[in-house]
Every structure is written in structure tokens, then in C-alpha cells.
Short mmCIF file of C-alpha atoms in Angstrom, two decimals:
data_model
loop_
_atom_site.label_atom_id
_atom_site.label_comp_id
_atom_site.label_asym_id
_atom_site.label_seq_id
_atom_site.Cartn_x
_atom_site.Cartn_y
_atom_site.Cartn_z
CA UNK A 110 113.09 56.93 99.44
CA UNK A 111 115.33 59.93 100.10
CA UNK A 112 115.53 62.21 103.11
CA UNK A 113 113.23 64.75 101.50
CA UNK A 114 110.49 62.13 101.07
CA UNK A 115 110.63 61.44 104.82
CA UNK A 116 110.60 65.19 105.50
CA UNK A 117 107.61 65.68 103.20
CA UNK A 118 105.66 62.86 104.83
CA UNK A 119 106.59 64.04 108.32
CA UNK A 120 105.62 67.63 107.59
CA UNK A 121 102.33 66.52 106.02
CA UNK A 122 101.53 64.49 109.15
CA UNK A 123 102.35 67.46 111.40
CA UNK A 124 100.20 69.75 109.22
CA UNK A 125 97.32 67.27 109.37
CA UNK A 126 97.61 67.07 113.17
CA UNK A 127 97.63 70.87 113.48
CA UNK A 128 94.60 71.15 111.19
CA UNK A 129 92.70 68.53 113.19
CA UNK A 130 93.56 70.24 116.47
CA UNK A 131 92.54 73.66 115.14
CA UNK A 132 89.24 72.34 113.78
CA UNK A 133 88.40 70.62 117.06
CA UNK A 134 89.38 73.70 119.06
CA UNK A 135 87.19 75.94 116.89
CA UNK A 136 84.24 73.55 117.21
CA UNK A 137 84.58 73.58 121.00
CA UNK A 138 85.50 77.19 121.73
CA UNK A 139 84.85 79.16 118.51
CA UNK A 140 88.50 80.22 118.61
CA UNK A 141 91.71 79.03 116.98
CA UNK A 142 94.85 79.58 119.00
CA UNK A 143 97.45 81.84 117.43
CA UNK A 144 100.07 79.20 118.24
CA UNK A 145 98.46 76.68 115.91
CA UNK A 146 98.23 79.18 113.06
CA UNK A 147 101.79 80.32 113.69
CA UNK A 148 103.04 76.73 113.66
CA UNK A 149 101.29 76.08 110.33
CA UNK A 150 102.82 79.23 108.84
CA UNK A 151 106.30 78.71 110.29
CA UNK A 152 106.53 75.12 109.04
CA UNK A 153 105.81 76.17 105.45
CA UNK A 154 109.45 77.12 104.68
CA UNK A 155 110.52 73.60 105.71
CA UNK A 156 107.88 72.26 103.31
CA UNK A 157 109.27 74.43 100.51
CA UNK A 158 112.79 73.25 101.28
CA UNK A 159 111.76 69.59 101.34
CA UNK A 160 109.98 70.04 97.99
CA UNK A 161 113.02 71.74 96.54
CA UNK A 162 111.18 74.95 95.62
CA UNK A 163 113.27 77.65 94.01
CA UNK A 164 113.18 81.33 94.91
CA UNK A 165 110.59 82.08 92.23
CA UNK A 166 108.25 79.41 93.58
CA UNK A 167 108.74 80.65 97.15
CA UNK A 168 107.94 84.17 95.94
CA UNK A 169 104.75 82.89 94.33
CA UNK A 170 103.73 81.18 97.58
CA UNK A 171 104.37 84.36 99.59
CA UNK A 172 102.53 86.58 97.09
CA UNK A 173 99.50 84.29 96.95
CA UNK A 174 99.41 84.06 100.76
CA UNK A 175 99.56 87.86 101.06
CA UNK A 176 96.69 88.24 98.58
CA UNK A 177 94.63 85.58 100.35
CA UNK A 178 95.28 87.26 103.70
CA UNK A 179 94.21 90.63 102.30
CA UNK A 180 90.99 89.26 100.83
CA UNK A 181 90.02 87.46 104.02
CA UNK A 182 90.91 90.44 106.22
CA UNK A 183 88.10 92.11 104.29
CA UNK A 184 85.78 89.25 105.31
CA UNK A 185 86.90 89.73 108.92
CA UNK A 186 86.28 93.49 108.73
CA UNK A 187 82.78 92.81 107.40
CA UNK A 188 82.14 90.48 110.35
CA UNK A 189 81.84 87.39 108.20
CA UNK A 190 84.79 85.50 109.73
CA UNK A 191 86.86 85.45 112.86
CA UNK A 192 90.47 86.54 112.99
CA UNK A 193 91.69 83.01 113.69
CA UNK A 194 89.92 81.78 110.56
CA UNK A 195 91.65 84.44 108.46
CA UNK A 196 95.07 83.60 109.88
CA UNK A 197 94.47 79.88 109.36
CA UNK A 198 93.52 80.33 105.70
CA UNK A 199 96.57 82.52 105.09
CA UNK A 200 98.87 80.04 106.86
CA UNK A 201 97.50 77.13 104.83
CA UNK A 202 97.91 79.09 101.62
CA UNK A 203 101.67 79.06 102.26
CA UNK A 204 101.59 75.28 101.76
CA UNK A 205 99.33 74.92 98.73
CA UNK A 206 100.07 75.56 95.06
CA UNK A 207 97.56 77.92 93.47
CA UNK A 208 95.37 75.23 91.89
CA UNK A 209 95.10 73.28 95.13
CA UNK A 210 94.44 76.48 97.06
CA UNK A 211 91.51 77.31 94.78
CA UNK A 212 90.21 73.75 95.26
CA UNK A 213 90.54 74.13 99.02
CA UNK A 214 88.72 77.46 99.06
CA UNK A 215 85.83 76.04 97.03
CA UNK A 216 85.51 72.98 99.28
CA UNK A 217 85.81 75.26 102.32
CA UNK A 218 82.94 77.44 101.07
CA UNK A 219 80.68 74.43 100.49
CA UNK A 220 81.51 72.87 103.87
CA UNK A 221 81.17 76.21 105.64
CA UNK A 222 77.77 76.74 104.05
CA UNK A 223 76.66 73.25 105.06
CA UNK A 224 77.80 73.80 108.66
CA UNK A 225 75.97 77.13 108.73
CA UNK A 226 72.74 75.60 107.43
CA UNK A 227 72.96 72.77 109.98
CA UNK A 228 73.51 75.26 112.78
CA UNK A 229 70.54 77.35 111.60
CA UNK A 230 68.33 74.27 111.55
CA UNK A 231 69.51 73.33 115.04
CA UNK A 232 68.88 76.84 116.33
CA UNK A 233 65.38 76.82 114.88
CA UNK A 234 64.71 73.35 116.31
CA UNK A 235 65.75 74.55 119.76
CA UNK A 236 63.74 77.77 119.24
CA UNK A 237 66.80 79.72 120.24
CA UNK A 238 67.41 83.33 119.27
CA UNK A 239 70.50 85.35 118.55
CA UNK A 240 73.44 85.27 116.24
CA UNK A 241 74.90 81.93 115.23
CA UNK A 242 78.66 81.62 115.72
CA UNK A 243 79.80 79.29 112.97
CA UNK A 244 83.00 77.35 113.71
CA UNK A 245 84.40 78.06 110.24
CA UNK A 246 87.74 76.61 111.29
CA UNK A 247 86.12 73.20 110.99
CA UNK A 248 85.36 73.84 107.30
CA UNK A 249 88.83 75.31 106.72
CA UNK A 250 90.60 72.37 108.36
CA UNK A 251 88.43 69.76 106.63
CA UNK A 252 88.95 71.36 103.21
CA UNK A 253 92.72 71.55 103.73
CA UNK A 254 92.82 67.93 104.85
CA UNK A 255 90.89 66.90 101.74
CA UNK A 256 93.37 68.58 99.37
CA UNK A 257 96.50 67.63 101.31
CA UNK A 258 96.95 64.23 99.60
CA UNK A 259 96.83 65.91 96.19
CA UNK A 260 99.89 68.06 96.94
CA UNK A 261 102.10 65.19 98.06
CA UNK A 262 104.63 64.57 95.29
CA UNK A 263 104.44 61.00 94.06
CA UNK A 264 107.40 61.03 91.65
CA UNK A 265 109.57 63.60 93.43
CA UNK A 266 109.37 67.33 94.02
CA UNK A 267 107.24 69.41 91.69
CA UNK A 268 107.73 73.19 91.84
CA UNK A 269 104.61 75.24 92.56
CA UNK A 270 104.76 76.97 89.18
CA UNK A 271 104.82 73.58 87.45
CA UNK A 272 101.81 72.46 89.49
CA UNK A 273 99.91 75.57 88.42
CA UNK A 274 100.73 74.81 84.79
CA UNK A 275 99.56 71.21 85.23
CA UNK A 276 96.21 72.32 86.64
CA UNK A 277 95.59 74.59 83.64
CA UNK A 278 96.15 71.93 80.99
#
């Protein structure tokens, strides 16, 4: 096992810890600290380096993250998500190849919907009124944690563009 394998495993563990901490924080306070989202985003270049991504692959990661950020800023502007949720999704998208990102977003939507339904049922049971604040960071973190094992290279580094091609075939 080479140095990059240790780096990949170490970075994946750190990412998992940050995701867990962000999900727990959002469940407790309905906020995700900017520091956690910044750490996720700022560790991504080390991930790319450990994977051996070339400039084209890094460009793809940055472009996809910018698009994801733009789309979810729209959700924030519509009042559908909090700012911390948007930043967390964008930061995670720096780590995931396109196919895995799509998987994560689909799982996130299902989990977020389930959490929302459970919170609505609880609110009705308690006969409470008002707007429900959904801790969407829990769904984001859980979805990212579920796809994380799939992006760990088993036989060595796989560039993001190759992973996209593999998911299409």
C-alpha cells in the first residue's frame, strides 16, 4: 500500500467525521458551521492530489461544484434550504465524481423527504403549529456517507472522467 492509499483512507476518514459532525450539529441547532463546510471544501484538493487527478479532472470537479452551488443557491433563494445546506452540498460535490454525485443527490432527496414527513407527523401528533425547520444537513451528510465507500479506489487511482465513463456503460 503506497503513500497515496494512506492519504486516501485518511482523507476519507476525516471527511466522514466532518459529515457526521455537520449532520449532528444540524439536527441539534438547525445550522451547519461555516468552518465544517470550509474544511470539507478545502480538503478536496488534497483528495484530488492523492487520487492523482489531472488538470482536466480537477476542472471537471470545479465546474460541477460551481453548477451544483448555483442550482442550490436557487433553492436557498426560494426558501427551500438553508445556506449551510447549500454550502455543504457544494463542498461535497468537490469530492465526488459526477455519477456518485448524482447518486448522492438522489439519496439525499429521498432521505430529506423522509425526514420531512417524519417531522410533519411529529408536529401533527404534538398538535403544534408553525413552520417546520427540517435539518436537511442530516440527509445531506447521510447520503454522502452512503456513497463515500463507492468512490474509494480499490485498484489504484481512477480519474473522475474515467469514473463518469464507467457509470455510463
